[in-house]
Coordinates of C-alpha atoms in Angstrom, one line a residue:
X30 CA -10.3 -35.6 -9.0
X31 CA -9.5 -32.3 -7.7
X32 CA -10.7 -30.7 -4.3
X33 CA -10.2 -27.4 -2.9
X34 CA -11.8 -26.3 0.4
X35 CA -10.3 -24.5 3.4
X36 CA -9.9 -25.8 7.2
X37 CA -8.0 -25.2 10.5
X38 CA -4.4 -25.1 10.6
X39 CA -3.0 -25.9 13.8
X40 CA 1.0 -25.2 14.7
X41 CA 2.1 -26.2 17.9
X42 CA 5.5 -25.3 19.5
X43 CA 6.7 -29.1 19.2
X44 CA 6.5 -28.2 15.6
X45 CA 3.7 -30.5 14.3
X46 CA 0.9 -28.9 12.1
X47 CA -2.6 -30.4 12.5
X48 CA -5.0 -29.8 9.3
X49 CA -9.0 -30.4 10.0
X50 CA -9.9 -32.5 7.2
X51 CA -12.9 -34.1 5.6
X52 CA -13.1 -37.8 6.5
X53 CA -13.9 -38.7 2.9
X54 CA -10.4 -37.2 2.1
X55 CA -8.6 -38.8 5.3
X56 CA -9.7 -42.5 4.2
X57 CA -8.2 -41.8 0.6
X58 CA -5.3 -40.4 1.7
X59 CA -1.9 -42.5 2.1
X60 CA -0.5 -42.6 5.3
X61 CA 1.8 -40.6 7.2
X62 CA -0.3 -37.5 5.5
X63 CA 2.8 -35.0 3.7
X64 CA 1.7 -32.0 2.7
X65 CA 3.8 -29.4 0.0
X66 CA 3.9 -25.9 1.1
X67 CA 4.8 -22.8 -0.6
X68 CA 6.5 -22.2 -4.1
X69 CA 9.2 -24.7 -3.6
X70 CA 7.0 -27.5 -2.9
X71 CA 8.6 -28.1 0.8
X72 CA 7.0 -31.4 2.3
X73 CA 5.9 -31.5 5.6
X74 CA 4.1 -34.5 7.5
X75 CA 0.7 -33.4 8.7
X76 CA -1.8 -34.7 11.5
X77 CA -5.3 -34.8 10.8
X78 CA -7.6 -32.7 13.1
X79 CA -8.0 -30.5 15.5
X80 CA -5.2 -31.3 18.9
X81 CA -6.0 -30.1 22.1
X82 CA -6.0 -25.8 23.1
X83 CA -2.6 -24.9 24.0
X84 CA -1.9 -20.9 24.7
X85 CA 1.4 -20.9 22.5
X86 CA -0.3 -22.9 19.3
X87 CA -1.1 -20.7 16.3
X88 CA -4.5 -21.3 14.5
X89 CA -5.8 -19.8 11.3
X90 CA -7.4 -21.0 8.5
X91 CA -5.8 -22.5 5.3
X92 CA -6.6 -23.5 2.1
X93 CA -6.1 -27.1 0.7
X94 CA -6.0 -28.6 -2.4
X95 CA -6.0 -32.6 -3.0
X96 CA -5.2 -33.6 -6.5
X97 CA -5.0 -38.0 -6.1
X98 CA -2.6 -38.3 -3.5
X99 CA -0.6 -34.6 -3.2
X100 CA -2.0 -32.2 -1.1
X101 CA -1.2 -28.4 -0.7
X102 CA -1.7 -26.2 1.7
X103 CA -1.7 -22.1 1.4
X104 CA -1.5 -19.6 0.1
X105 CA 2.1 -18.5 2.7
X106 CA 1.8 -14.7 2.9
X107 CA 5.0 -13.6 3.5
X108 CA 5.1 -9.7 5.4
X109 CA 8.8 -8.4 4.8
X110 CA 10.2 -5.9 6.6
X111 CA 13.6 -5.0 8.5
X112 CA 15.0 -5.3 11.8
X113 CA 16.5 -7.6 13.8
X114 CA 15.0 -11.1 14.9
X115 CA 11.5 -10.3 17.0
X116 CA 12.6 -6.6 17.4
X117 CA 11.7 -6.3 13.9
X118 CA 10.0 -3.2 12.2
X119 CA 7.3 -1.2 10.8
X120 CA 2.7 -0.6 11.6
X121 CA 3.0 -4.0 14.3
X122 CA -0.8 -3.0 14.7
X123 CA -1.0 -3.8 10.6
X124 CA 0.7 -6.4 10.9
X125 CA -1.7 -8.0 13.6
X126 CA -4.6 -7.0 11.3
X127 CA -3.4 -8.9 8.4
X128 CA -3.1 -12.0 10.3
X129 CA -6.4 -11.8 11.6
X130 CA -7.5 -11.5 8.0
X131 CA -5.7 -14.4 6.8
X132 CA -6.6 -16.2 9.6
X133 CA -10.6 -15.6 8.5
X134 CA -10.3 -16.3 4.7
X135 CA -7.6 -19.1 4.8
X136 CA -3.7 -17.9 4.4
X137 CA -0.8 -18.8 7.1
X138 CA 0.5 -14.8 7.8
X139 CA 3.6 -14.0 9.2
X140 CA 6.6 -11.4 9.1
X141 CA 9.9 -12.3 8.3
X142 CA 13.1 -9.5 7.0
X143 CA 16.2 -10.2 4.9
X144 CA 18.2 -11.3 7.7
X145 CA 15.8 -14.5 8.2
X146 CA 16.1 -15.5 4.5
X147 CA 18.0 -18.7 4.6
X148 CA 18.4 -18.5 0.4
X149 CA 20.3 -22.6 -0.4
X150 CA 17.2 -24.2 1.5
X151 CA 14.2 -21.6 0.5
X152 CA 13.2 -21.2 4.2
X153 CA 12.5 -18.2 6.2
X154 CA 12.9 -17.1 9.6
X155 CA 9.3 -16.0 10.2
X156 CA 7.3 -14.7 12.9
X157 CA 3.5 -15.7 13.8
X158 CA 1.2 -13.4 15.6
X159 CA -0.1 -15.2 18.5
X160 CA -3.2 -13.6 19.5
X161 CA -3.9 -15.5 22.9
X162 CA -1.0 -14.0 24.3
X163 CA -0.4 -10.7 22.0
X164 CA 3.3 -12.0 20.5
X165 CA 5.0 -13.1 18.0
X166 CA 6.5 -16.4 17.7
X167 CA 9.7 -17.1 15.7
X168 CA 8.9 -20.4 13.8
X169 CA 11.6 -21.7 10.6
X170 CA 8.8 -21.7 7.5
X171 CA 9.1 -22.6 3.9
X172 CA 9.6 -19.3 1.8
X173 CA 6.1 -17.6 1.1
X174 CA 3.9 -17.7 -1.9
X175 CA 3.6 -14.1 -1.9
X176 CA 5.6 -11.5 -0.2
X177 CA 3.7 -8.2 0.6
X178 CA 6.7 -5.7 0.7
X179 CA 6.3 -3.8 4.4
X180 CA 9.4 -2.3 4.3
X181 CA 8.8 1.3 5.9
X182 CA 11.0 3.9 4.7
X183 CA 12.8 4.7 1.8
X184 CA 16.5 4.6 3.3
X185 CA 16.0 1.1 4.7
X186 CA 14.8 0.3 1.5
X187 CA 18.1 1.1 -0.4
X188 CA 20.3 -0.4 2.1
X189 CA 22.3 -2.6 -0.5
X190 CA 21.2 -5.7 1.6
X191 CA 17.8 -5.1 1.6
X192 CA 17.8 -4.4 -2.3
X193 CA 19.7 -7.3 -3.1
X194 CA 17.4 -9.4 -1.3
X195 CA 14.1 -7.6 -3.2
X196 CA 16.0 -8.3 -6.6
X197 CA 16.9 -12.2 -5.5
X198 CA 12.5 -12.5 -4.3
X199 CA 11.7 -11.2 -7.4
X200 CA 13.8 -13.4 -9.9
X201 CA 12.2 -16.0 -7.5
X202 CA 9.9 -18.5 -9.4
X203 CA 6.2 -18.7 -9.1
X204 CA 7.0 -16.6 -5.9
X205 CA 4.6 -13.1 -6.2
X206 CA 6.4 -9.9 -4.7
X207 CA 4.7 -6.5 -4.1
X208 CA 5.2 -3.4 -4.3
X209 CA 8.5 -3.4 -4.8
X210 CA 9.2 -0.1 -3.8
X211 CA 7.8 3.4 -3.0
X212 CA 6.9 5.4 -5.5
X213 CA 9.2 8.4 -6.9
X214 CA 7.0 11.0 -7.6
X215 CA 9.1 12.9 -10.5
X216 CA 9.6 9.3 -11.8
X217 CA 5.4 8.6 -11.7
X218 CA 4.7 11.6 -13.4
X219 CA 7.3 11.3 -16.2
X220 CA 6.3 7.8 -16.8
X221 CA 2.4 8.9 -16.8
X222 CA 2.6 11.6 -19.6
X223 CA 3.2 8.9 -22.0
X224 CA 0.0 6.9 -21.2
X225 CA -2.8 8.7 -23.4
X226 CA -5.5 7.3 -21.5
X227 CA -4.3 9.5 -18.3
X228 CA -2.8 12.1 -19.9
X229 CA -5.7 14.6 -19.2
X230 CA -5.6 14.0 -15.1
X231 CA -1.7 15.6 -14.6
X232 CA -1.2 18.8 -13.3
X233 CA 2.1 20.0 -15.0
X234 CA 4.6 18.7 -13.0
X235 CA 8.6 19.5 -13.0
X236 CA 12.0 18.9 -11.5
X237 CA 12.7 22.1 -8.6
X238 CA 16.7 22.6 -10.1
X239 CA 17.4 25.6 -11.4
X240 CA 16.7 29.4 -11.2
X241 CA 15.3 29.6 -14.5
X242 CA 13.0 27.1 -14.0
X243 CA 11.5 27.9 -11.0
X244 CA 10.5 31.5 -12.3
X245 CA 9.3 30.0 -15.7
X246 CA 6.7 27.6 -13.7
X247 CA 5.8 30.3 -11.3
X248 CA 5.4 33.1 -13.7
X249 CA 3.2 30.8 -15.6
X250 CA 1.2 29.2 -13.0
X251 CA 1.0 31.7 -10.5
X252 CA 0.1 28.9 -8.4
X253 CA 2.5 26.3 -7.7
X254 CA 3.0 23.5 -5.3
X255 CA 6.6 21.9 -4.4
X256 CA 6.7 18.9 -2.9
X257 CA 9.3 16.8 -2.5
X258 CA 10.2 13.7 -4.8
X259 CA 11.0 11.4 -1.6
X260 CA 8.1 12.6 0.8
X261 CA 5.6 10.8 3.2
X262 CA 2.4 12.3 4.5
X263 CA 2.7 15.9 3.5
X264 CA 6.2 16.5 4.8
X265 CA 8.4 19.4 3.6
X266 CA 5.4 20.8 1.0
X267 CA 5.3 24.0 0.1
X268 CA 2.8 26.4 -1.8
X269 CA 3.5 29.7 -3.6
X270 CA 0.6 32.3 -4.9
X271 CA 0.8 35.1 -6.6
X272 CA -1.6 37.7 -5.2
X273 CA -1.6 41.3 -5.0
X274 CA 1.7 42.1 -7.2
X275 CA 3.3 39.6 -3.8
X276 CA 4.6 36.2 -4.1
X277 CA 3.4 34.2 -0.6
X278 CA 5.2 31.2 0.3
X279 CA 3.6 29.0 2.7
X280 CA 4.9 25.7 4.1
X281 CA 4.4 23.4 7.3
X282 CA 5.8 23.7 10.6
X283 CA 4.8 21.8 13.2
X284 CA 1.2 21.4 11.5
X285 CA 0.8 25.1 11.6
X286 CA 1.3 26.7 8.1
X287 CA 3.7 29.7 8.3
X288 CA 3.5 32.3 5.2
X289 CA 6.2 34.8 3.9
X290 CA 5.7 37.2 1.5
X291 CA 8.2 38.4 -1.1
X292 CA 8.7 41.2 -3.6
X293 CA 10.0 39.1 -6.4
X294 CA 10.5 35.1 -7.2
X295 CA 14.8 35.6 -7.1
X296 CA 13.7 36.7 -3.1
X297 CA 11.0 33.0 -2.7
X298 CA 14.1 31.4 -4.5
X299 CA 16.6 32.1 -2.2
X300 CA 13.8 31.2 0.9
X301 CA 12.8 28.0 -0.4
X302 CA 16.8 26.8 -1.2
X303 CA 17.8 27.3 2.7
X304 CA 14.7 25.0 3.4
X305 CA 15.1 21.8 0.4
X306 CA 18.7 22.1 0.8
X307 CA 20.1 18.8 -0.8
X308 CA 16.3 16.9 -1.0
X309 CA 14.9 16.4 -4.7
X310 CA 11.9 18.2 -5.5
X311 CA 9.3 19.0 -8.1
X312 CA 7.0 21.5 -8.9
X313 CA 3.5 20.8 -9.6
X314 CA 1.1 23.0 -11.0
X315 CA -1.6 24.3 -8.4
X316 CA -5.3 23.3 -8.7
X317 CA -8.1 25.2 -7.2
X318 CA -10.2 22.6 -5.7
X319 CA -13.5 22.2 -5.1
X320 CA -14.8 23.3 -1.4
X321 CA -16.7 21.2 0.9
X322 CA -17.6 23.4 4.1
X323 CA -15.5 25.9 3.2
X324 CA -12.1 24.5 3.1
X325 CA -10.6 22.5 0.3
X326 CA -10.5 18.8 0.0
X327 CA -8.6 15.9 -2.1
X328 CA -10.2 12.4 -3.0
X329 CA -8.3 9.7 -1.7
X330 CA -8.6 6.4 -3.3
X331 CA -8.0 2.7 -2.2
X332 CA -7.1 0.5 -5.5
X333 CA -6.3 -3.3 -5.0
X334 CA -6.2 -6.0 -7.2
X335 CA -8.7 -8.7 -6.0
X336 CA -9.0 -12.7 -6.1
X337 CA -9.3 -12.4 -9.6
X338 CA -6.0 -10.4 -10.0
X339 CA -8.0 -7.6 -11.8
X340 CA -7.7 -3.8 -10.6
X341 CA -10.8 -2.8 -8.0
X342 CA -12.1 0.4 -6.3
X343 CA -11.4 -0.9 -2.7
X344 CA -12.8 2.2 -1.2
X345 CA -13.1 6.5 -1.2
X346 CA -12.6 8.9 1.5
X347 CA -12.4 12.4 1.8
X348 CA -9.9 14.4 3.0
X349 CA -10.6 18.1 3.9
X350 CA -7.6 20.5 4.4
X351 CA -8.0 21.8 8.4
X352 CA -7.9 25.5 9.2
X353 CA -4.0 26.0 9.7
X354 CA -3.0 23.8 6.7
X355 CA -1.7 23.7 3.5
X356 CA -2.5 19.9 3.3
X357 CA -5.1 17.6 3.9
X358 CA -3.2 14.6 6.2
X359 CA -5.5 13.8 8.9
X360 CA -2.7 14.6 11.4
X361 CA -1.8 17.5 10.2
X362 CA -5.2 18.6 11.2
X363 CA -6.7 17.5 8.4
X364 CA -10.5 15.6 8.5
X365 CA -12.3 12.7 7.5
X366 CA -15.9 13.2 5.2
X367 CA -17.9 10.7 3.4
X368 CA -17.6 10.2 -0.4
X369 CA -21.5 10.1 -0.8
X370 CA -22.0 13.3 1.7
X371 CA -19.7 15.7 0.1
X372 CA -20.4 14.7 -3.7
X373 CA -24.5 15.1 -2.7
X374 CA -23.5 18.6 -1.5
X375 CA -21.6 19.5 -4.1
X376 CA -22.9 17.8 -7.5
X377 CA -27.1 17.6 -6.7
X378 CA -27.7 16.5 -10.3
X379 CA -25.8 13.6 -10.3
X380 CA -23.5 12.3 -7.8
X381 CA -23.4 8.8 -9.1
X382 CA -22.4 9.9 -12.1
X383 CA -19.3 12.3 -10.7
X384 CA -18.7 8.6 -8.0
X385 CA -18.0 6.2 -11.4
X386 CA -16.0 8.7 -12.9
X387 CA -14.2 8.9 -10.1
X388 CA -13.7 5.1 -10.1
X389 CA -13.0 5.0 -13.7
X390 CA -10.3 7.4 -13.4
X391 CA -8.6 5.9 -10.3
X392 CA -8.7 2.5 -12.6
X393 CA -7.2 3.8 -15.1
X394 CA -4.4 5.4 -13.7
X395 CA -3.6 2.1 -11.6
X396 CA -3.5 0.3 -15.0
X397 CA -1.1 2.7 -16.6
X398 CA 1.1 2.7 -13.5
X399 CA 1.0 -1.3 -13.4
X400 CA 2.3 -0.9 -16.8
X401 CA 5.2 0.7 -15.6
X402 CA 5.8 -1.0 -12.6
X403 CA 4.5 -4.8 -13.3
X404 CA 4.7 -6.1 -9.3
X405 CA 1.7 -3.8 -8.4
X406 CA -1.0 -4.8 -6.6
X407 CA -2.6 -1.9 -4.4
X408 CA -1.7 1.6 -4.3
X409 CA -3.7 4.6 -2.9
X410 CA -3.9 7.9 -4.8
X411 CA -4.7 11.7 -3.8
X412 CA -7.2 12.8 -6.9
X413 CA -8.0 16.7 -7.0
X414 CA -11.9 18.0 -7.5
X415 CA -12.7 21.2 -9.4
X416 CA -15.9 22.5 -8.6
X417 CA -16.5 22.0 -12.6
X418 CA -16.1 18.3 -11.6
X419 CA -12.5 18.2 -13.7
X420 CA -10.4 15.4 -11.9
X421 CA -6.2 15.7 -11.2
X422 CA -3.6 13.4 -9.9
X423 CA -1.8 14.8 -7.2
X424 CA -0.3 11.7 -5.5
X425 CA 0.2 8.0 -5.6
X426 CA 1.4 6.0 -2.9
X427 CA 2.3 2.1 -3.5
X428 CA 2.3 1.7 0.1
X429 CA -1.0 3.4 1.3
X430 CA -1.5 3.3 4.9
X431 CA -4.7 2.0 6.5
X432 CA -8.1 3.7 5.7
X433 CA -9.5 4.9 8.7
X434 CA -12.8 4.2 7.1
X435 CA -13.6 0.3 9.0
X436 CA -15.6 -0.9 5.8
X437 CA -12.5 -0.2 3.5
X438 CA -10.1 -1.1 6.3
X439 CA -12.2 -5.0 6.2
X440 CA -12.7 -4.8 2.5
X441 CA -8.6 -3.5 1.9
X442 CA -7.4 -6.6 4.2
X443 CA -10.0 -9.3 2.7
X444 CA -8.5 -8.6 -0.8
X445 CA -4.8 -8.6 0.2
X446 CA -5.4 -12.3 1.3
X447 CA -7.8 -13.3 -1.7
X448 CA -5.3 -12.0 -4.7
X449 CA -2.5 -13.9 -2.3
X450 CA -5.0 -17.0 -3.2
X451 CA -5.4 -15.9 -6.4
X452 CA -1.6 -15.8 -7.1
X453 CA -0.5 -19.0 -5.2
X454 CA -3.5 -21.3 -7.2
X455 CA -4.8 -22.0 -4.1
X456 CA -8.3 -20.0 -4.0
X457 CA -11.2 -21.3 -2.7
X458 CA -14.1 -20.9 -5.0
X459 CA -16.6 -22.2 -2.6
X460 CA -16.0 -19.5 -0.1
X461 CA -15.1 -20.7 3.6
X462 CA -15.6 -24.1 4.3
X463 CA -16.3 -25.9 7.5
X464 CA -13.1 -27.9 6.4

């Protein structure tokens, strides 16, 4: 008969783990206790209950499962990132916070990096976040159910090392790897336009190459955004209008936008060449967005999948463009409004209505892009408002930061750690248990 309930997991730095089990379960159970942990079904012998408090232990919650006598503890949730040893990289203060959620709904969190991947034995040099005394702990683990790709830039993510060991985790059996990799932005869109369902949420979009090109968009569009094909929160955009027989460039500097003006595109050709120099960009047709208090704002969406592996609106924030910006990032002066607030303001009739489609179309486009790119399992996206209530994609971003909204921050962590559970077989359909 199967059981499946969650309990204490106890590490100490001698090295023994300590479960908190049900006596029913203890007086069935052979004896020593062994336990198999993660995909490769590494034994370990296990104490039953709870030892003594020691400042260096490392507690959290874990699910078990007892099917006659094999038990299995998990789900391992695996954070990979790079660096070296304890001075490893990347949001340390994310990091934390997914610990803290595993340690609540039952996974054993820690970071480990390609370095620490000991590949013959399926082990991992992996650090636990000790919370008593604010560090991290090097402990040698079995390799991870899941591994949550961390990884935080783009050229430490093609470092031939560090995409040899994503393409050796991913051929990995019943091991569960995402995302992968950032996005590519000319790549997204291409692969979009093929997806009927989505087809009507794309602003034109094209590769910034050639001369030609350039003044074909512009002269049709008028207004046009470049962006480039490798950015991160609104760095190097530009924006061109076409008003009063002038072409006006604007772009970001020091989160101040600075505008030109130019007599002709061959002149806003020339400018904008100087500044992209060897950087891949696109063009993307300009929408005029809906206003909230005056200034323009985009819809940013939080879409996880959740302990049933099915796609979920995690959460929806506004972001509204600040006074000296061509872009809504929060830092660049941008600010935070409330999805109900603005659409009440803006759409009296029905807000709920304009709220599900905005769901529905966030859903959607996750589904076509998990089409694509199989290993998805969250990804945030910047939709576009028209004051007609017309949604566009502007962005998606397969590793979103944290909301600053705390009930989508708590909502965004639980569901990182119940699809881990979901993945690994080890969920826990009765919810937390007293163990």
């Amino acid at each position: 008969m199967l059981q499946q309930r969650s309990g204490w997991l106890t590490i100490l730095p001698s090295g023994r783990w300590f479960v908190q089990l049900p006596r029913l379960v203890l007086k069935r159970s052979p004896k020593p206790l062994v336990a198999s942990l993660g995909p490769f079904s590494h034994t370990k012998r296990i104490y039953a209950g709870l030892p003594r408090v020691q400042a260096s232990r490392i507690r959290t919650r874990i699910n078990w499962k007892m099917a006659g006598d094999s038990l299995k503890l998990g789900p391992l949730f695996g954070i990979l990132t790079v660096g070296e040893g304890a001075t490893f990289l990347g949001n340390r203060e994310n990091f934390k916070d997914i610990t803290k959620s595993g340690k609540q709904w039952g996974a054993l969190v820690y970071v480990f990096t390609p370095q620490g991947i000991n590949w013959e034995k399926k082990k991992v040099r992996g650090y636990l976040y000790n919370n008593r005394l604010n560090s991290w702990q090097e402990v040698i683990l079995p390799f991870p159910h899941v591994v949550y790709n961390r990884i935080p830039t783009r050229k430490a993510e093609r470092r031939p090392e560090v995409r040899r060991a994503l393409n050796r985790i991913h051929e990995m059996p019943n091991v569960t790897l995402f995302n992968r990799a950032f996005f590519d932005k000319q790549q997204l869109f291409a692969m979009l336009e093929s997806h009927l369902e989505v087809q009507a949420f794309l602003p034109e979009t094209k590769q910034l190459d050639t001369l030609a090109r350039f003044r074909s968009f512009c002269t049709e569009h008028r207004f046009v955004y470049l962006k480039p094909v490798r950015g991160k929160a609104g760095q190097g955009i530009m924006r061109i209008d076409f008003k009063n027989d002038k072409w006006f460039l604007q772009r970001l500097k020091e989160q101040k936008a600075i505008t030109r003006r130019f007599s002709n595109l061959n002149e806003v050709w020339k400018h904008i060449r100087l500044h992209v120099k060897q950087q891949k960009y696109i063009m993307q047709q300009g929408i005029r967005r809906a206003r909230y208090n005056g200034k323009p704002f985009d819809v940013r969406v939080l879409v996880q999948k959740d302990g049933e592996g099915e796609w979920s609106v995690t959460g929806v924030g506004i972001r509204r463009s600040g006074s000296q910006s061509i872009t809504t990032h929060v830092p660049r002066g941008g600010s935070i409004h409330s999805l109900s607030t603005v659409l009440q303001a803006l759409f009296k009739n029905n807000p709920e209505q304009m709220e599900r489609h905005i769901h529905e179309t966030a859903l959607a486009i996750a589904r076509s892009l998990n089409a694509e790119w199989t290993d998805l399992a969250e990804m945030s996206m910047d939709l576009g408002l028209t004051e007609e209530g017309k949604l566009w994609l502007f962005e998606a971003n397969a590793k979103p930061e944290k909301f600053d909204e705390p009930s989508i921050r708590r909502l965004s962590l639980a569901n990182l750690i119940h699809y881990a559970q979901h993945v690994s077989r080890l969920q826990n359909k009765r919810g937390i248990a007293a163990g």
